[in-house]
Coordinates of C-alpha atoms (C1' of nucleotides) in Angstrom, one line a residue:
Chain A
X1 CA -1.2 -7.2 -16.3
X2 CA -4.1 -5.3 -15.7
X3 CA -4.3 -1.5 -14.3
X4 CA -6.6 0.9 -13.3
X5 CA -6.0 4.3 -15.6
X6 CA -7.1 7.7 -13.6
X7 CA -7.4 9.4 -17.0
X8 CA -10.0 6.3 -18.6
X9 CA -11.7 5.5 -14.8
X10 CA -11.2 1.5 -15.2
X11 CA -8.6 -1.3 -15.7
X12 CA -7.2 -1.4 -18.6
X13 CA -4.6 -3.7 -20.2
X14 CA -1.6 -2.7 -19.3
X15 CA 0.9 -2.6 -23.1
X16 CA 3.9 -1.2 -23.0
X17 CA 5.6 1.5 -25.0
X18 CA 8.7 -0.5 -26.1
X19 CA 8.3 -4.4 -25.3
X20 CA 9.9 -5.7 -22.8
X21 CA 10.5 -2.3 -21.2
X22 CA 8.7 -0.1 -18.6
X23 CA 9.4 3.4 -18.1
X24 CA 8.0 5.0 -14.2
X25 CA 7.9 8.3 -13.0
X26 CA 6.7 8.8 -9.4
X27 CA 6.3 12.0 -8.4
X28 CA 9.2 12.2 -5.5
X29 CA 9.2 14.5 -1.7
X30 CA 10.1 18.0 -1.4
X31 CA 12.9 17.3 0.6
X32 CA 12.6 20.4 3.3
X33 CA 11.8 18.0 6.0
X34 CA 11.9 14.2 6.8
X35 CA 9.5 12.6 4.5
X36 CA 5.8 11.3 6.1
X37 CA 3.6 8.8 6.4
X38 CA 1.7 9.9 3.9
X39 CA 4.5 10.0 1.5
X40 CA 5.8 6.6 2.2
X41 CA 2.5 4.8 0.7
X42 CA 3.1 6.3 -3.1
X43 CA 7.0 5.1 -2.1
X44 CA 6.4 1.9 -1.2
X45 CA 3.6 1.1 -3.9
X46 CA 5.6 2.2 -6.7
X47 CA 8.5 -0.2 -5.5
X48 CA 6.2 -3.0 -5.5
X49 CA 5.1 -2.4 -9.1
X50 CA 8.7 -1.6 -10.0
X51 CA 9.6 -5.0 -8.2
X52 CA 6.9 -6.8 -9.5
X53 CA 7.3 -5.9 -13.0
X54 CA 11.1 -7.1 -12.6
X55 CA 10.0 -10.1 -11.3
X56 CA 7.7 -11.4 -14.8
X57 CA 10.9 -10.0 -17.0
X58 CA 10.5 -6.5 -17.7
X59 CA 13.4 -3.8 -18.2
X60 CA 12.0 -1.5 -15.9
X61 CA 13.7 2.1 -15.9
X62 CA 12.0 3.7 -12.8
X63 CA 12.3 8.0 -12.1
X64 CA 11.6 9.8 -8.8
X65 CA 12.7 12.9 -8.6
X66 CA 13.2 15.5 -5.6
X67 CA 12.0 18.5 -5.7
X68 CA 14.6 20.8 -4.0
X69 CA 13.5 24.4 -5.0
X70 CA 9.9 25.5 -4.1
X71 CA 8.6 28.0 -1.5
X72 CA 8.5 25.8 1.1
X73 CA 12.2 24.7 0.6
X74 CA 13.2 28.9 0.6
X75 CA 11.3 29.3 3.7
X76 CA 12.5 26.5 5.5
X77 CA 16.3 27.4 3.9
X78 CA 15.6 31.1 5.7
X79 CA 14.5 29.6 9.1
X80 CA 17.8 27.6 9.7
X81 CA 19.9 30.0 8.1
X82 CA 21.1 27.6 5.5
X83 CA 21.0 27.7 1.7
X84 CA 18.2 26.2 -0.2
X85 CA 21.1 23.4 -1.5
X86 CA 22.6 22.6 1.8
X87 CA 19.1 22.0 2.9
X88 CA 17.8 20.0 0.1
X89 CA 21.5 18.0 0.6
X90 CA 20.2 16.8 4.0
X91 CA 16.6 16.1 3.5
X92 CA 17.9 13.4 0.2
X93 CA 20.7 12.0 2.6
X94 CA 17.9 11.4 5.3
X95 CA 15.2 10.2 2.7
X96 CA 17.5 7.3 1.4
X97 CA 18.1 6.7 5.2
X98 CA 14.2 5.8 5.5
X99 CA 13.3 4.7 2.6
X100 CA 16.1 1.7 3.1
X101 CA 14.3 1.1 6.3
X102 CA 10.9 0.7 4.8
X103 CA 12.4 -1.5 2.1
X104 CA 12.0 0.8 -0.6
X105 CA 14.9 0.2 -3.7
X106 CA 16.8 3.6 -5.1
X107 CA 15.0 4.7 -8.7
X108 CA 17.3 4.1 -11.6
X109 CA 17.5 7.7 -11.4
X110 CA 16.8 10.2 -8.8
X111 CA 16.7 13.5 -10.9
X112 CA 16.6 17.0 -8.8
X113 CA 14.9 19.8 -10.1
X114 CA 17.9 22.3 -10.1
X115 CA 19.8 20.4 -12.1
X116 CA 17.7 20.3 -15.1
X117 CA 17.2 24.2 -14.9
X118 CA 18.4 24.1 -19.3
X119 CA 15.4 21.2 -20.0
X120 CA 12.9 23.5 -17.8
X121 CA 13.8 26.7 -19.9
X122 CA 13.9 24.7 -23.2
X123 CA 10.4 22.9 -22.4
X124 CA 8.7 26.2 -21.6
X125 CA 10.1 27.9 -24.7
X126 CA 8.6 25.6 -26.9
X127 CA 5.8 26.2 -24.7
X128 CA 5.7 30.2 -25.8
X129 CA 6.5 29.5 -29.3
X130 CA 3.8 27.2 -29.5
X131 CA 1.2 30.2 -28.5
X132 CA 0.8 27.8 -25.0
X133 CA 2.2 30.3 -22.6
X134 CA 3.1 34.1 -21.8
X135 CA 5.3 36.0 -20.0
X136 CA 4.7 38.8 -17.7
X137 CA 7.2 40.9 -15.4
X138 CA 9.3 38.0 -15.6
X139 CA 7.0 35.7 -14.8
X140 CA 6.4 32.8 -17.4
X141 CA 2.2 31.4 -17.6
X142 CA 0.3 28.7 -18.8
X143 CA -2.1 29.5 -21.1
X144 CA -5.0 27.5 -19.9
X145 CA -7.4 27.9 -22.6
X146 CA -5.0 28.0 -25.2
X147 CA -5.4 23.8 -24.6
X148 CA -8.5 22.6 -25.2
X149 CA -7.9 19.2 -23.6
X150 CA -7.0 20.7 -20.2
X151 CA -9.0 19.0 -17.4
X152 CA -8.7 15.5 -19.7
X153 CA -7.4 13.9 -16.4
X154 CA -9.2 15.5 -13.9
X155 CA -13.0 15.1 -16.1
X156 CA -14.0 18.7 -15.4
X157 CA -14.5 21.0 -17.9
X158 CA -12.6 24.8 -17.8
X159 CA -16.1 26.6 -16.5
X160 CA -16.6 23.8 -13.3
X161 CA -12.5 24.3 -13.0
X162 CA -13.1 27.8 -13.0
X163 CA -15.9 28.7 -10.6
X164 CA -13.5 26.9 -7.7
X165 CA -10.1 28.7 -9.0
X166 CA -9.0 31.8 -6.7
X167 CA -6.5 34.4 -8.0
X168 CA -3.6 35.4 -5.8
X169 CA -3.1 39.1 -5.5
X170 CA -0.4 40.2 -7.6
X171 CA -0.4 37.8 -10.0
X172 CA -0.8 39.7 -13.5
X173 CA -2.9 35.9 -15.3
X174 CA -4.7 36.1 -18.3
X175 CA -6.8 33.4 -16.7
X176 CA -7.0 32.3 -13.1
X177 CA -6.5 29.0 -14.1
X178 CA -3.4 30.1 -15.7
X179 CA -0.2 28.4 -13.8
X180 CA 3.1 29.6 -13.2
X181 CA 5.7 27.7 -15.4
X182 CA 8.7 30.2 -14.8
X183 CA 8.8 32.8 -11.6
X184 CA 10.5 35.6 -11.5
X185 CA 13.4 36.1 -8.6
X186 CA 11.8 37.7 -5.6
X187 CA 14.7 39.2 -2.8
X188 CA 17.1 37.1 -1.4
X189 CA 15.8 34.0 -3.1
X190 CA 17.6 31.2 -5.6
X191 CA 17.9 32.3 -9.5
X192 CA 19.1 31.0 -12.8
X193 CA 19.4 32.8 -16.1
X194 CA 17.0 32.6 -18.2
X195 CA 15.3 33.9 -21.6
X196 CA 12.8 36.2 -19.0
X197 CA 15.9 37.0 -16.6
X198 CA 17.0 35.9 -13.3
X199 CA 14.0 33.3 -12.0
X200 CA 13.4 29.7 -10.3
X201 CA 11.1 27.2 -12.3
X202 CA 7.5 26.5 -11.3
X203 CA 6.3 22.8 -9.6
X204 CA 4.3 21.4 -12.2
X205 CA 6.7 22.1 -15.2
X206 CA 9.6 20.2 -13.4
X207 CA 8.0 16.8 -13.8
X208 CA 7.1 17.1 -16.8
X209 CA 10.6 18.4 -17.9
X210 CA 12.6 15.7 -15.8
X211 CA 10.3 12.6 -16.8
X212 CA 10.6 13.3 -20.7
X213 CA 14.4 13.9 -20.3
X214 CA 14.7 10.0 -18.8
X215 CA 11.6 8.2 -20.2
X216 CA 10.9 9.7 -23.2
X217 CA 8.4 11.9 -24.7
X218 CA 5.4 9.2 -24.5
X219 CA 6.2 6.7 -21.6
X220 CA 4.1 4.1 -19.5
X221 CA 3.8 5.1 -16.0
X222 CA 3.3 7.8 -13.6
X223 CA 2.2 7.8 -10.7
X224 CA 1.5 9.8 -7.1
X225 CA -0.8 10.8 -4.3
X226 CA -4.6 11.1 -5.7
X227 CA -4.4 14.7 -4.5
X228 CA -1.6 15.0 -7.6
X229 CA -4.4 14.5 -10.1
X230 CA -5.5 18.3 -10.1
X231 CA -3.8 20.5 -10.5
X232 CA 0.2 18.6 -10.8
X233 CA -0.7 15.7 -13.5
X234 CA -3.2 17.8 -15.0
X235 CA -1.1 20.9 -15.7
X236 CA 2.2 18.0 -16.8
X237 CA -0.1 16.9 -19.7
X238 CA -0.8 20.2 -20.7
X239 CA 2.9 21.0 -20.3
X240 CA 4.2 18.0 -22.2
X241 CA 1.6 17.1 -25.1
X242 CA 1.3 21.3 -25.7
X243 CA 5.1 21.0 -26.4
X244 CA 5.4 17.4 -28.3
X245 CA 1.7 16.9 -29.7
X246 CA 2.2 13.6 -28.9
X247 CA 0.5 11.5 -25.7
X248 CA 2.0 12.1 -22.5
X249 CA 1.3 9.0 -19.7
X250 CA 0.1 6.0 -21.4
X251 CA -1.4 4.7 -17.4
X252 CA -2.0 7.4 -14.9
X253 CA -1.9 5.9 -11.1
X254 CA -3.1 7.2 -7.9
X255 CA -2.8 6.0 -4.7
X256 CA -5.5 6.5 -1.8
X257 CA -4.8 8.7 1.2
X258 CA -3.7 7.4 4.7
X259 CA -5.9 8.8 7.6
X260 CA -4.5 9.6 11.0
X261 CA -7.4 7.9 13.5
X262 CA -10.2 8.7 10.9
X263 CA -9.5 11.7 10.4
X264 CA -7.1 13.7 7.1
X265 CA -3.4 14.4 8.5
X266 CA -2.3 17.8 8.6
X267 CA -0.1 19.7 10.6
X268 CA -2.8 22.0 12.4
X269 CA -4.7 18.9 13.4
X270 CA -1.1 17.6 15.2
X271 CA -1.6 14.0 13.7
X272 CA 1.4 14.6 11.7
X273 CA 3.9 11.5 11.3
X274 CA 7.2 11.5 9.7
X275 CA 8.5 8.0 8.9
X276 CA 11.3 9.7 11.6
X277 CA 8.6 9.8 14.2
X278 CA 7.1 6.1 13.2
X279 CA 10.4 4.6 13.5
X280 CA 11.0 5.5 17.3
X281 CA 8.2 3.4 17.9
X282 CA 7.4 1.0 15.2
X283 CA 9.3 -1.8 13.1
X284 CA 9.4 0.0 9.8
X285 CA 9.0 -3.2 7.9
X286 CA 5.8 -3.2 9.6
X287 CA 4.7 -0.4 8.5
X288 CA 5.5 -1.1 5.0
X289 CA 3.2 -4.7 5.8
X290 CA 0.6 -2.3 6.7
X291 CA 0.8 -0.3 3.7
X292 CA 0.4 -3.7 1.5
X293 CA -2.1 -5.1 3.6
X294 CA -4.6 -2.6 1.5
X295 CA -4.9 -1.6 -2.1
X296 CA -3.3 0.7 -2.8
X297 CA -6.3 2.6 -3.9
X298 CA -8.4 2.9 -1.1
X299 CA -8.3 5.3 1.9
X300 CA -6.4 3.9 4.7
X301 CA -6.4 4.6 8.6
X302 CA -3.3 4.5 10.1
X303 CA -3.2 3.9 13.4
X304 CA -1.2 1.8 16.9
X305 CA -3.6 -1.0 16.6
X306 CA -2.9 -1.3 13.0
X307 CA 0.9 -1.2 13.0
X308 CA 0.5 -4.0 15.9
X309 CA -1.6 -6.2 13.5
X310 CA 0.9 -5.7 10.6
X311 CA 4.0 -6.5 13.0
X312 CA 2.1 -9.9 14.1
X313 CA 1.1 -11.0 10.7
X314 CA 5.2 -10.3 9.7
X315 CA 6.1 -12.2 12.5
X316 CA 4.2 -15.4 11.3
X317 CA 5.6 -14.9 8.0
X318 CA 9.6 -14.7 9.6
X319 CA 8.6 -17.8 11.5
X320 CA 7.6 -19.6 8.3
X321 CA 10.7 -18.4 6.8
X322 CA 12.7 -19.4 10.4
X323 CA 10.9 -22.9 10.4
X324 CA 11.9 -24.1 6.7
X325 CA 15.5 -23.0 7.7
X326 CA 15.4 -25.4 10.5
X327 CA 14.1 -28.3 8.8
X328 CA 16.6 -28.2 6.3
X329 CA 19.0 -29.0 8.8
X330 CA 17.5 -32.2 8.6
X331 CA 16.4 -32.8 5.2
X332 CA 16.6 -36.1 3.9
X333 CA 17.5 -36.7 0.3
X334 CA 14.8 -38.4 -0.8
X335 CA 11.2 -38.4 -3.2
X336 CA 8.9 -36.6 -1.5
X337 CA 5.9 -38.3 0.3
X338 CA 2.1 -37.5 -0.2
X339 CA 2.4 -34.9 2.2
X340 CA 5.0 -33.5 1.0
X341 CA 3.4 -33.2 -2.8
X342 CA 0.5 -31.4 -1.5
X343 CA 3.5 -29.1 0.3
X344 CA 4.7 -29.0 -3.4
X345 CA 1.4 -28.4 -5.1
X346 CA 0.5 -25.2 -2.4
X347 CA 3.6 -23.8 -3.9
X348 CA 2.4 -23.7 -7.2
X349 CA -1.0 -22.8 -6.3
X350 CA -0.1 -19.7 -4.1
X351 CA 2.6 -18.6 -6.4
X352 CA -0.4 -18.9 -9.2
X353 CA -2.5 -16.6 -7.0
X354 CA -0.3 -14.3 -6.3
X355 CA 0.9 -13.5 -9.3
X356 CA -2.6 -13.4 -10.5
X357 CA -3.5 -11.2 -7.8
X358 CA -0.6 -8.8 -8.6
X359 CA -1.1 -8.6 -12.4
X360 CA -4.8 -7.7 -11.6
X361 CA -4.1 -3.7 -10.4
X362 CA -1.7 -4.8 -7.9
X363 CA -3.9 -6.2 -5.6
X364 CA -0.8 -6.8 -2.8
X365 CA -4.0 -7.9 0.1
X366 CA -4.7 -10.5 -2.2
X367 CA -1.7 -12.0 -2.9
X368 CA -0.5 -11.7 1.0
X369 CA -3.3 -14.0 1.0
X370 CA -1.8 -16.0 -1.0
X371 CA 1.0 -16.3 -0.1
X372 CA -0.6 -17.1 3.9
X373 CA -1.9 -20.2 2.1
X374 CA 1.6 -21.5 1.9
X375 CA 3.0 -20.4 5.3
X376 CA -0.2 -22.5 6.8
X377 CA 1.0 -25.7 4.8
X378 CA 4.7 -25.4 6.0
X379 CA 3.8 -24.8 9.4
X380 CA 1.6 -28.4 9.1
X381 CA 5.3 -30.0 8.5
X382 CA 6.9 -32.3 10.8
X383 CA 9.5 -31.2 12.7
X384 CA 12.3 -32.9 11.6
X385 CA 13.1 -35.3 8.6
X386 CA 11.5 -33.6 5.7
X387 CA 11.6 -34.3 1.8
X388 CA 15.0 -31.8 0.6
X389 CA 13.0 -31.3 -3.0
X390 CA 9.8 -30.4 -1.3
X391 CA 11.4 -27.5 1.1
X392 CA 13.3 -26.1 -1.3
X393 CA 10.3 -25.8 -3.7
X394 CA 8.5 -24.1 -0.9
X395 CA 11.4 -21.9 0.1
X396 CA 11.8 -20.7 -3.4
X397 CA 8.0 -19.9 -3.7
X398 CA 7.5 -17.8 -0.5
X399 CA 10.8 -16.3 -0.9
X400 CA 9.8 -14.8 -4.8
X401 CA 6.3 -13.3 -3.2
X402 CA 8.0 -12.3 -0.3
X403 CA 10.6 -10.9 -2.8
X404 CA 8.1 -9.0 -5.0
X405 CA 6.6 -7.6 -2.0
X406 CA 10.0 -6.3 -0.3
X407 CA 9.5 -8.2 2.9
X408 CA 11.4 -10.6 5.0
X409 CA 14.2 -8.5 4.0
X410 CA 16.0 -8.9 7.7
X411 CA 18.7 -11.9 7.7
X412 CA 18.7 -14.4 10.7
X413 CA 21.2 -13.2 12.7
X414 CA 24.4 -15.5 13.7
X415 CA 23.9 -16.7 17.5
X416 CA 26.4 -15.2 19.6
X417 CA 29.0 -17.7 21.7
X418 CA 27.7 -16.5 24.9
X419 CA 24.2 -17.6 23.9
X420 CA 25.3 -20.6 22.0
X421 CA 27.3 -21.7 25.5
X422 CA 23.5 -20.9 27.2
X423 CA 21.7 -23.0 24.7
X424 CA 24.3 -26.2 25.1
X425 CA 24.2 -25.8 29.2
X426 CA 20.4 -25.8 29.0
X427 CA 20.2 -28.4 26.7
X428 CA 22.2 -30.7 29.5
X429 CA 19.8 -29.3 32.3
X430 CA 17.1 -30.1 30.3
X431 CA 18.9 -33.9 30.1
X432 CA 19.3 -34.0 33.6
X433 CA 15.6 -32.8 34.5
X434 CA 17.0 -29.7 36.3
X435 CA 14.0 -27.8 35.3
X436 CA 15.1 -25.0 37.9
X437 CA 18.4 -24.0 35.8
X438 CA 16.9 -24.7 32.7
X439 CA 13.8 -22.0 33.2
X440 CA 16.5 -19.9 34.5
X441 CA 18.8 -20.1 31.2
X442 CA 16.1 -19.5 29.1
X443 CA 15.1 -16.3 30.9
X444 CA 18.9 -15.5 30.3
X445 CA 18.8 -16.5 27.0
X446 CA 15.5 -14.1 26.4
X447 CA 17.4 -11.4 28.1
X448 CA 20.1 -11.4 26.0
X449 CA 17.9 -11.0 23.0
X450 CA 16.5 -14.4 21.5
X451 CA 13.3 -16.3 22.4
X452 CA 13.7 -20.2 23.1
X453 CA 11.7 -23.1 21.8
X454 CA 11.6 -26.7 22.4
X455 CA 10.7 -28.9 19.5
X456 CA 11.1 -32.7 18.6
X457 CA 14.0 -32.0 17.0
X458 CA 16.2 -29.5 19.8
X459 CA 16.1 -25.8 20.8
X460 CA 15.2 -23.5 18.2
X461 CA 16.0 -19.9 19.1
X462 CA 14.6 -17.1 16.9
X463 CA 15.2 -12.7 17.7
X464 CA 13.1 -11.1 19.9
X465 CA 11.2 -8.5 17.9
Chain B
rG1 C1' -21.8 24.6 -6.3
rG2 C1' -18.7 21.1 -9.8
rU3 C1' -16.2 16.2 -9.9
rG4 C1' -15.2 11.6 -7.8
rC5 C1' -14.5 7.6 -4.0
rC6 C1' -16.0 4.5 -0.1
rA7 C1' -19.6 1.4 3.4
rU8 C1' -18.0 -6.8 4.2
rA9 C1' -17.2 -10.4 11.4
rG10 C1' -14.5 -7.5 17.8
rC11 C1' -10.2 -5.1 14.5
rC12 C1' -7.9 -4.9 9.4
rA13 C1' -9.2 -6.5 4.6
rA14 C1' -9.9 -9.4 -0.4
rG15 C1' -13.9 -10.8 -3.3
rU16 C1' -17.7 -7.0 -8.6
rG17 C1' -23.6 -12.2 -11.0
rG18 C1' -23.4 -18.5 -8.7
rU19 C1' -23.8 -19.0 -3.1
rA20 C1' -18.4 -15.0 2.0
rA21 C1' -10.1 -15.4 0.9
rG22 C1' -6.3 -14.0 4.2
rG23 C1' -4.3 -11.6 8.7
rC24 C1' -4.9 -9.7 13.9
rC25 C1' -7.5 -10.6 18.4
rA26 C1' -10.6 -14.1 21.5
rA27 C1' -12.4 -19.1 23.4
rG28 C1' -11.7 -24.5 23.8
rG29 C1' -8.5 -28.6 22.7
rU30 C1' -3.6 -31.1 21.1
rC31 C1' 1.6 -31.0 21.9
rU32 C1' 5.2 -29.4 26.1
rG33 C1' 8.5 -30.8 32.5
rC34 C1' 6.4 -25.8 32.3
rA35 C1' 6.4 -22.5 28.3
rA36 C1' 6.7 -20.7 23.4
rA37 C1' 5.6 -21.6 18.5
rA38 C1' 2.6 -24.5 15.7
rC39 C1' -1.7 -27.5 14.7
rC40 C1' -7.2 -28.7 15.3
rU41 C1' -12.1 -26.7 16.5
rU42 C1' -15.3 -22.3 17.3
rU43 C1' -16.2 -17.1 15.6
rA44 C1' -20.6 -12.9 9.2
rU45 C1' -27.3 -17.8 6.9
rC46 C1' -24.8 -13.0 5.6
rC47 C1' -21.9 -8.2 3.2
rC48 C1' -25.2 0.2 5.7
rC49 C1' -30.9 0.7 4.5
rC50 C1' -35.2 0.4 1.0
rG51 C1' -36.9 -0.9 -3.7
rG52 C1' -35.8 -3.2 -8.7
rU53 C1' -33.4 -6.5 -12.6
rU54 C1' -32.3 -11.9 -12.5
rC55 C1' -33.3 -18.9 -12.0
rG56 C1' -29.7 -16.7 -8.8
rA57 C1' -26.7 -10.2 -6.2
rA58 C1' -22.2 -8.5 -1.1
rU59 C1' -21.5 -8.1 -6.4
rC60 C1' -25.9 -4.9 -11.6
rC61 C1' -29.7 -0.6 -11.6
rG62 C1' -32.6 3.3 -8.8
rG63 C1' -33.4 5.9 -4.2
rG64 C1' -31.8 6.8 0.7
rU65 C1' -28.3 7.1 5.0
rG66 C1' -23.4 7.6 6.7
rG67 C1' -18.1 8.7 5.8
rC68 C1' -14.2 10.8 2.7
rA69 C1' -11.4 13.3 -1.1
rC70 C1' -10.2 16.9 -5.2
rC71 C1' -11.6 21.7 -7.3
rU72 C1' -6.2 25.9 -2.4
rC73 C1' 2.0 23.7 -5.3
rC74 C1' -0.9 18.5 1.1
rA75 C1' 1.4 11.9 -1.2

RNA sequence: GGUGCCAUAGCCAAGUGGUAAGGCCAAGGUCUGCAAAACCUUUAUCCCCCGGUUCGAAUCCGGGUGGCACCUCCA
């Protein structure tokens, strides 16, 4: 597999650590609100890899954590009157709610910030010993300069980082580059013991803490939002190769932005989506087609249009899955015939290109592609009568892409007996030529919640969408 | 100011030296009692513009134009 590396700017070859094994770290939500938009690409993507590296044999050992103490979870504590942990309680309930509806697997581990407060304290007193970082008032810093690879990730030298850097007032830095690794318990806020007194740990160091506890000190993968890449990844390599000496990230990922109708989301703008808001209106397995339908590297818009396209192109893809169930209802034990090889041989081929397409920087709008290819071939079947070997072959295929890329995860319902006793009363009308009673039961029948076909072989009835 | 990214049909989007994947939408046709779904056909002589390299470029190089991001704990 091939991936491209923020830190070297091209693909590169992707080697594992250990053989055999992958260790992830995906930078997780603060959970003070529902998660957004925004935050369910990184989500999503890093599933796909995680699934996708299952899927050619790896051991994959995959972190996210949730970051449940920062200013905007204290604020957002002191609004509802809550504490910082009863909030941060909710938000994790309600992002495993969504994230199940986009498709998205639980990490192996799902590490919170506030309880790893002993690895924070221990990280950052290496950090001090090692001549890496200060403290001040209770207050622990990173000692930018003290780390002359800083800006290794980002490819800016300290002067260019500099002349953008601001200072906020009251901060007592050596350097305004200089980062907070420990802060020092302001009124009426969360505090642990520490070595520089009562305090909460900084953003950046968490990661770095968390991801070495579960991965290692030198892992494989980490990954976020590009807009991670300075200062958070930056400041973690910093953090973690200033205490161990040895390399951090082996692969550095970083996925493109989504844009709300051209323009950057943000909350003053009011184009500001939670996958909360998305759902009231939109089939979230949709949206996670729309997420794929790009790489996962370049800018995407998001918008109604787009959702609509993604829904339509997963409906084709159900009704492939829907149409090789109904022909095995009448499969017919037997060697498959030359149309049914071909059948056989667009397996193979789109399960070729797909996988090609994924190992080459997960390129997921390639290998939907791909996997289109097949769903045009089994649509080209006849309706009744086909080879057993040859559906099953294409079943299997479509249903490992369709696997590795978390879709057609919804099971075909059961048909209810009301429905069923529609269906059998229509199909006698239909004998009988009452066309009348027949358009009438199929109205029903779409009421109720299922759409009606008529093929060669009987009524097919699939859920409305 | 520093650093980087992007520009392919009505919409979305692959393709990074060998002559334009796939999806959505649209039109015509087939099938159907009528539908629906599906199938067939049509839909970019051309990939923002101008130069250059090459037998050959959407793909490489230079210069424009337009859009975007990071340098502000926003994925």
């Amino acid at each position: 597999m091939r991936l491209y590396n923020s830190q070297s700017r091209s693909k590169e070859e992707f080697i594992p650590v250990h053989p055999g094994k992958v260790g992830i770290y995906a930078c997780g939500p603060t959970v003070y609100n529902y998660f957004h938009i925004g935050n369910a690409r990184p989500f999503i993507i890093f599933d796909v890899l995680r699934r996708y590296l299952e899927s050619v044999g790896y051991e994959v050992t995959f972190v996210q954590n949730f970051t449940d103490i920062d200013d905007k979870m204290i604020n957002r504590a002191n609004e509802e009157g809550i504490t910082v942990k009863a909030l941060a309680d909710r938000y994790i309930k309600e992002y495993f709610t969504d994230a199940k509806a986009l498709g998205i697997h639980p990490a192996t581990v799902h590490p919170r910030a506030t309880e790893h407060i002993p690895q924070i304290i221990a990280l950052i007193e290496t950090l001090i010993d090692n001549g890496l970082a200060y403290e001040t008032n209770g207050d622990v810093y990173y000692r930018v300069h003290a780390f002359p690879r800083y800006g290794c990730l980002c490819g800016q030298n300290l002067e260019d980082l500099e002349s953008g850097a601001r200072v906020s007032i009251g901060e007592q830095k050596e350097d305004p580059l200089d980062f907070a690794l420990w802060k020092a318990q302001k009124k009426g806020e969360p505090a642990w013991e520490s070595p520089w007194g009562m305090g909460r740990p900084g953003w950046h160091i968490e990661c770095s803490a968390m991801s070495m506890e579960y991965l290692g000190e030198t892992f494989d993968i980490h990954g976020g939002g590009k807009d991670l890449l300075f200062p958070h990844h930056e400041n973690e390599i910093a953090q973690s190769e200033g205490a161990t000496g040895k390399p951090y990230v082996r692969y550095w990922m970083h996925n493109g932005f989504i844009n709300i109708d051209n323009e950057k989301m943000s909350k003053s703008k009011g184009n500001f989506f939670t996958i909360r808001d998305i759902a009231k209106e939109y089939d979230m397995e949709a949206v996670r087609m729309f997420m794929l339908s790009a790489h996962y590297r370049s800018p995407v818009n998001f918008s109604r249009e787009l959702v609509a396209q993604a829904a339509s192109a997963l409906e084709r893809l159900y009704g492939a899955r829907d149409q090789l169930a109904f022909l095995m209802k009448t499969a017919e034990d037997r060697e498959p015939d030359a149309d049914e090889q071909q059948l056989m041989a667009q397996a193979d081929q789109s399960r070729q290109k797909f996988d090609a397409a994924m190992a080459d920087d997960l390129n997921t709008a390639d290998a939907i592609a791909a996997l289109f290819e097949l769903v045009r071939e089994v649509f080209k079947l006849p309706q009744a009568g086909v080879s057993r070997q040859a559906l099953q072959k294409a079943e299997q295929a479509m249903l490992q892409m369709t696997g590795v890329l978390g879709l057609l995860l919804k099971q075909t319902d059961g048909i209810s007996p009301e429905v069923k006793a529609m269906m059998d009363e229509r199909a006698q009308a239909r004998k009988d030529k009452n066309w009348k009673r027949s358009d009438e039961l199929r109205d029903a029948i779409h009421a109720a919640g299922y759409t009606l076909e008529d093929t060669a072989a009987g009524q097919k009835v699939r859920k409305n969408v």
